[in-house]
Structures are given as C-alpha cells and as structure tokens.
mmCIF file of C-alpha atoms in Angstrom:
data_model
loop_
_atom_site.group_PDB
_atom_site.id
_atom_site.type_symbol
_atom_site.label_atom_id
_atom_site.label_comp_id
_atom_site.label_asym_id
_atom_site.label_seq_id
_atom_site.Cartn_x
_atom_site.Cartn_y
_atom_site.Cartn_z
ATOM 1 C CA UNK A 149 41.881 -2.109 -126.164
ATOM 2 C CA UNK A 150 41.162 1.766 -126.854
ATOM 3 C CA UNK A 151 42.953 2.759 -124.210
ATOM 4 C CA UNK A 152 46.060 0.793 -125.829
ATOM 5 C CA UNK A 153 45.589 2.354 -128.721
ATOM 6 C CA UNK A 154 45.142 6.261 -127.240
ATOM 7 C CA UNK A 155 48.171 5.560 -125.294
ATOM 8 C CA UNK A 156 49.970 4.674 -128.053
ATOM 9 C CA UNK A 157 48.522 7.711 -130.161
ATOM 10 C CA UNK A 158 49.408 9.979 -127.210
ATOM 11 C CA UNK A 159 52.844 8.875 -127.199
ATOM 12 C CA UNK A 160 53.945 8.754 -130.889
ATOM 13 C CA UNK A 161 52.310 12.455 -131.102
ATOM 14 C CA UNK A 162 53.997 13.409 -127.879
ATOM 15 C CA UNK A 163 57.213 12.295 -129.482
ATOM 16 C CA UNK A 164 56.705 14.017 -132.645
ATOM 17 C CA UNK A 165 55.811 17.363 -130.613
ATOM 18 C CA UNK A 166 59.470 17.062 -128.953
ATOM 19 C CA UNK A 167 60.683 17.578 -132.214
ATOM 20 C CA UNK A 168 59.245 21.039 -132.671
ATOM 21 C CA UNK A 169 59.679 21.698 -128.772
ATOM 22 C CA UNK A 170 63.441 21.558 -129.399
ATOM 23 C CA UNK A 171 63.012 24.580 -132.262
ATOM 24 C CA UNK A 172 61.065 26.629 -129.903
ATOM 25 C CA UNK A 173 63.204 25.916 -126.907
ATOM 26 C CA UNK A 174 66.017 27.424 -129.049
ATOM 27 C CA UNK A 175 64.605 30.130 -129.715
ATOM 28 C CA UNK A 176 63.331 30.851 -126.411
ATOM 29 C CA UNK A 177 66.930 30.232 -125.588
ATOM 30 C CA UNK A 178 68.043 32.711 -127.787
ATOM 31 C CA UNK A 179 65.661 35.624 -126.899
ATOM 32 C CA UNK A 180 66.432 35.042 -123.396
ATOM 33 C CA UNK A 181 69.881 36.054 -124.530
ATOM 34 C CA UNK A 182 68.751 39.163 -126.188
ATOM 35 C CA UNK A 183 66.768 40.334 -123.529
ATOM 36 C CA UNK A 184 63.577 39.810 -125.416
ATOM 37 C CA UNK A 185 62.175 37.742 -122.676
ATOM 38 C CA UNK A 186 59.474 40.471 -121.966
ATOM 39 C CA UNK A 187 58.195 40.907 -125.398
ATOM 40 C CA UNK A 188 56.068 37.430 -125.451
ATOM 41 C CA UNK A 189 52.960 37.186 -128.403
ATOM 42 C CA UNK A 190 50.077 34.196 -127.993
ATOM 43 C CA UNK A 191 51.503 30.945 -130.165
ATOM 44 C CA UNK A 192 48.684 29.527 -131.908
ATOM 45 C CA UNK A 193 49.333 26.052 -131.867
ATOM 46 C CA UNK A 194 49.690 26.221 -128.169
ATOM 47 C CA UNK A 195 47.880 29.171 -127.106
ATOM 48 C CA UNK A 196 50.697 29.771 -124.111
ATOM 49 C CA UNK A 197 52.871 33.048 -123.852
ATOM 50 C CA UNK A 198 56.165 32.186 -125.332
ATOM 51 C CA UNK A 199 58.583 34.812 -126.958
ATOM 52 C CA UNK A 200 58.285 36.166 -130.686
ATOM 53 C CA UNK A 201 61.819 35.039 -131.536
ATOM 54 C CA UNK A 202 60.804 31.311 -130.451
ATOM 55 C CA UNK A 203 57.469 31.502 -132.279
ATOM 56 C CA UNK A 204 59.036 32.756 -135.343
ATOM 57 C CA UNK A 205 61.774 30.187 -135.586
ATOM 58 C CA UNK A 206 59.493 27.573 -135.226
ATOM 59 C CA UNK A 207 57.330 28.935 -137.751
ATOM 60 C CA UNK A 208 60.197 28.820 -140.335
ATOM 61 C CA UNK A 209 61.023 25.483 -139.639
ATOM 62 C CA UNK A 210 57.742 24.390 -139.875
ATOM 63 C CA UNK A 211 57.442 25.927 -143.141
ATOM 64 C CA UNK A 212 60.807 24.398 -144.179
ATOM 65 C CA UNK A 213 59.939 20.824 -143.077
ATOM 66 C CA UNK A 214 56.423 21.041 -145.220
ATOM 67 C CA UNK A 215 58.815 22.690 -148.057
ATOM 68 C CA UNK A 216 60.855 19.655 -147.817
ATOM 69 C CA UNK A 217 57.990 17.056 -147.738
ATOM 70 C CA UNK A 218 57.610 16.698 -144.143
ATOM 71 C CA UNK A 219 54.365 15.577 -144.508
ATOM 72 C CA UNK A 220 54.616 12.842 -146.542
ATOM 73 C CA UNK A 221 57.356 11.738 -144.071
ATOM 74 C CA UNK A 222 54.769 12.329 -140.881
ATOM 75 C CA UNK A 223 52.127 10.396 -143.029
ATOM 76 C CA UNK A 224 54.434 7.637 -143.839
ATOM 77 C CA UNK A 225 55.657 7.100 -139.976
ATOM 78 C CA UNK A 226 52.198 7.441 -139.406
ATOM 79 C CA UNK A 227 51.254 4.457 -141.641
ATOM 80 C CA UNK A 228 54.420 2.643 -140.543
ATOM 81 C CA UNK A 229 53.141 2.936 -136.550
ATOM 82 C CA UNK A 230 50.553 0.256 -137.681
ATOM 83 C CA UNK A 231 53.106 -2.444 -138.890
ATOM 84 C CA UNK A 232 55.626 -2.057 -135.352
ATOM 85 C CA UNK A 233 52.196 -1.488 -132.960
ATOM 86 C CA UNK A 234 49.491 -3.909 -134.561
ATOM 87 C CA UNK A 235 46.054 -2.915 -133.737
ATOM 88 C CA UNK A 236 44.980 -4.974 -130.268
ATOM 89 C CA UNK A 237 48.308 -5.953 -129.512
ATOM 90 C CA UNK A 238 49.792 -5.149 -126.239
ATOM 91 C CA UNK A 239 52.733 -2.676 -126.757
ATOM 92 C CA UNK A 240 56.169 -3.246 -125.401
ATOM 93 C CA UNK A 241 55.594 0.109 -123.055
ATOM 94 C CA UNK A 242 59.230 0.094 -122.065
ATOM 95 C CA UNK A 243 60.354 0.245 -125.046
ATOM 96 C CA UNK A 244 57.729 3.540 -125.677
ATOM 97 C CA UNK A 245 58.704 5.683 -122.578
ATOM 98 C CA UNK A 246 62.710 4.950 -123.170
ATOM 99 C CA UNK A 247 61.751 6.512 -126.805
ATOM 100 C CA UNK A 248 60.029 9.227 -125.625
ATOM 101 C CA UNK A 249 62.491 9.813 -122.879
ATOM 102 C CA UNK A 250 65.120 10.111 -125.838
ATOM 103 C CA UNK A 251 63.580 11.770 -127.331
ATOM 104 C CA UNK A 252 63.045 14.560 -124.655
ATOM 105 C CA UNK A 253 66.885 14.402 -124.338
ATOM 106 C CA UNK A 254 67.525 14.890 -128.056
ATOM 107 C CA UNK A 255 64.791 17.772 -128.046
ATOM 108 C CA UNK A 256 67.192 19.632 -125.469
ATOM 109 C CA UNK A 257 70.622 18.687 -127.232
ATOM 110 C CA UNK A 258 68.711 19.695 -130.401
ATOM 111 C CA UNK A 259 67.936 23.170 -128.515
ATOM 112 C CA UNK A 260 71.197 23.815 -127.258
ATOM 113 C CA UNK A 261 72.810 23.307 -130.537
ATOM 114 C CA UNK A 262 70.460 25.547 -132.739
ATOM 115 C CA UNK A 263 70.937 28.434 -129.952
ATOM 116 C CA UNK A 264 74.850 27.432 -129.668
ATOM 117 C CA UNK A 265 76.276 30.246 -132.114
ATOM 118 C CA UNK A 266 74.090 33.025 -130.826
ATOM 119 C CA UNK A 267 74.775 32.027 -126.862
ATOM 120 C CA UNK A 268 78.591 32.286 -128.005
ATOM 121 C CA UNK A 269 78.495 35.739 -129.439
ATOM 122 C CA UNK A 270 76.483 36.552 -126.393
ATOM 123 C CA UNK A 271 79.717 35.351 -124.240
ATOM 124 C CA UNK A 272 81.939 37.209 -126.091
ATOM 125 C CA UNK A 273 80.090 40.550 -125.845
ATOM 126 C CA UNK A 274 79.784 39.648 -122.058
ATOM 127 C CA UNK A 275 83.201 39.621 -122.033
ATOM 128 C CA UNK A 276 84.197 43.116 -124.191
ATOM 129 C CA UNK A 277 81.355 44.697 -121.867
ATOM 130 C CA UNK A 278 83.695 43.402 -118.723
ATOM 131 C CA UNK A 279 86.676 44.869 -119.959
ATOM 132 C CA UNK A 280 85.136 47.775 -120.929
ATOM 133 C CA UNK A 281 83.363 48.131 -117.479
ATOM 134 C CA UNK A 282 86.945 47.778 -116.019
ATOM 135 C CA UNK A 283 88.328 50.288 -118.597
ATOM 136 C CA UNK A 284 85.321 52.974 -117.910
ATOM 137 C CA UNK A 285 83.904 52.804 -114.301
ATOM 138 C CA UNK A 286 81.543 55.492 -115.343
ATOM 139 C CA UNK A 287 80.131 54.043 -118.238
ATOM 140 C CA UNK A 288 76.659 52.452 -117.291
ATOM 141 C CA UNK A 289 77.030 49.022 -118.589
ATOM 142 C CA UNK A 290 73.766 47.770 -118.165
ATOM 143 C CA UNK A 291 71.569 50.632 -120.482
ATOM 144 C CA UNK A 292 74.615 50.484 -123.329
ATOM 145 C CA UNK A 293 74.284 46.347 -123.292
ATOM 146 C CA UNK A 294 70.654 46.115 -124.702
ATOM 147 C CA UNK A 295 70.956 47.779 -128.019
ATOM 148 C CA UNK A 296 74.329 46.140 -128.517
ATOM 149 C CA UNK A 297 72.467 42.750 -127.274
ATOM 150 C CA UNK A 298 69.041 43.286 -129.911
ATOM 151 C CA UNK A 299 71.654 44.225 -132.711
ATOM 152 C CA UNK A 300 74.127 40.943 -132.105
ATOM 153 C CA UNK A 301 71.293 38.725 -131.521
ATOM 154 C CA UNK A 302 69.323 39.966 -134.737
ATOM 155 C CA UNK A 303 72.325 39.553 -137.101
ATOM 156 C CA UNK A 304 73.115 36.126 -135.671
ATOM 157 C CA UNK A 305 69.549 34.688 -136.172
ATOM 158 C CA UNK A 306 70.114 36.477 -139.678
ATOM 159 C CA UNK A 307 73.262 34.117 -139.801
ATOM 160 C CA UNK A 308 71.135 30.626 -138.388
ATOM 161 C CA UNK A 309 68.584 31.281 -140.625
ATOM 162 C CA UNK A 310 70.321 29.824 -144.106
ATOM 163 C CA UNK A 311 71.397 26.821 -142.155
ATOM 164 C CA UNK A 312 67.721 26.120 -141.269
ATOM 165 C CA UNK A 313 67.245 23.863 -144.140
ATOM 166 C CA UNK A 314 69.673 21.528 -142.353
ATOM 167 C CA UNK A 315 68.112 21.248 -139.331
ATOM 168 C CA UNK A 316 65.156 20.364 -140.570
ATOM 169 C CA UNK A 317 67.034 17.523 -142.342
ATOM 170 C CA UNK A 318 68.383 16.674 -139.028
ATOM 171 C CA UNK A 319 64.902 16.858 -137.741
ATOM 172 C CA UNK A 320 63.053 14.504 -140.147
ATOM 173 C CA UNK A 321 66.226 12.183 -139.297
ATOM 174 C CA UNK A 322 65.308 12.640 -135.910
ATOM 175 C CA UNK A 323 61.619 11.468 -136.409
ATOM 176 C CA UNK A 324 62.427 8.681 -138.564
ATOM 177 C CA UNK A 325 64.960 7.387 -135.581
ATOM 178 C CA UNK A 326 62.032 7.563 -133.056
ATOM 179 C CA UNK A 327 59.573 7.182 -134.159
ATOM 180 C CA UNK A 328 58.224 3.295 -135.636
ATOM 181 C CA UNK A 329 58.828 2.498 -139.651
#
C-alpha cells in the first residue's frame, strides 16, 4: 500500500515538474540560438548546469504563476488527487503513464512554442547573413554573427517577456488538464 501511494506521489509531482521543464526547455532552446550555450550558472532547484537564459525564464514564470495564485491551484489539485486516487485503492496505472506521457509531449510542444518567435528571427538573420556572405566573400561571417545573434536574441526575450502572463495561464490550464480534480 505505500508503495501505491509513492508511486502515485512520484507521478503526479513528475507531471507537475513537466510543466516547468517545458519553460526551461525554451529557454535552453533559445540560448542555444544565441550562442549562449557556454555561459551555463548552477539552477538551484536542480543543482544541474543549465544556461542563464533558461534559468531566468523559468524563474519569471515561476514568479508569475505564484503572482497569479498558482499555489492555491497546486494545493487544490493536490487536495483533489485524494478524491480521483482514494487512499489504498489500486490506481488505474494506464491511465497514469498515458498522462504523464502527455504530458511529456505537451512539455515539448509547450517548449517549442515559447522559443517559436525567437528561433524565427534567428532564421531570418541566418538568412541576411547568407546573402550577405554571398554579397561579401571577405567578410568573416562567423565573428560578425555573435553580437548580431546576443543583440536579436536579447530584444526578442525583451518582446516574450510581456506575453509571459499568458503562458502561465496556459500553464495552470495545463495542470488542471493533467493532473486529477
């Protein structure tokens, strides 16, 4: 019977993790862009390497979800986990590991779409520095590309950031989807 119970505690925390795995995936995603993958700081919750654009997005979303009463919706789900798991029941484990295996796919989509506007500027600048490379042949690309890269990538997480308060409304949606009420 503990061991139901852990494994059901492991899993609805695992599945609330993926939720802030998709912010910092997005931001890794996005200082990969910039060339920042070199420049990685210690993240506290995790205590892994991971980049300072990742750990910083995530940061502001977590301070945006609590801003927006993220906890109360954490402790609600929380207290709604006993009502669809009863204590010494046998859960439907199926049912857990198709959520959680959603949920990993959301966390990615999720990802993908917060990094989406920066990864497009980036293609567009890849494809002015092609033209140009084709234009000057004695231009080195390469050492001109990283300031231009820092700048672009700075002013369009200057751009995401305002629309941060909506992903965290898409995130609590997220959790409330799968995770038990």
């Amino acid at each position: 019977m503990m061991a139901q119970e852990i494994a059901i505690g492991l899993a609805l925390g695992l599945g609330a993790r993926f939720i802030f795995l998709a912010i910092q995936q997005g931001g890794s995603l996005m200082a990969q862009q910039m060339g920042m993958t070199d420049a990685s700081v210690i993240d506290p919750a995790s205590g892994e390497e991971t980049e300072s654009l990742a750990s910083f997005m995530e940061m502001a979303v977590t301070v945006a979800f609590l801003v927006m009463g993220g906890h109360q919706l954490l402790l609600m789900l929380l207290a709604g986990s006993y009502s669809a798991f009863p204590l010494g029941s046998l859960p439907e484990i199926g049912s857990l590991t198709s959520g959680l295996v959603a949920a990993g796919s959301t966390m990615l989509l999720f990802a993908l779409k917060m990094a989406a506007p920066l990864m497009t500027a980036f293609l567009v600048l890849a494809i002015v520095l092609a033209v140009l490379a084709r234009a000057l042949p004695e231009m080195n690309i390469l050492f001109e590309s990283y300031p231009l890269r820092v700048a672009l990538g700075l002013l369009m997480t200057a751009a995401i950031m305002p629309s941060l308060a909506d992903f965290t409304a898409e995130l609590a949606g997220l959790m409330k989807r799968f995770l038990p009420t």
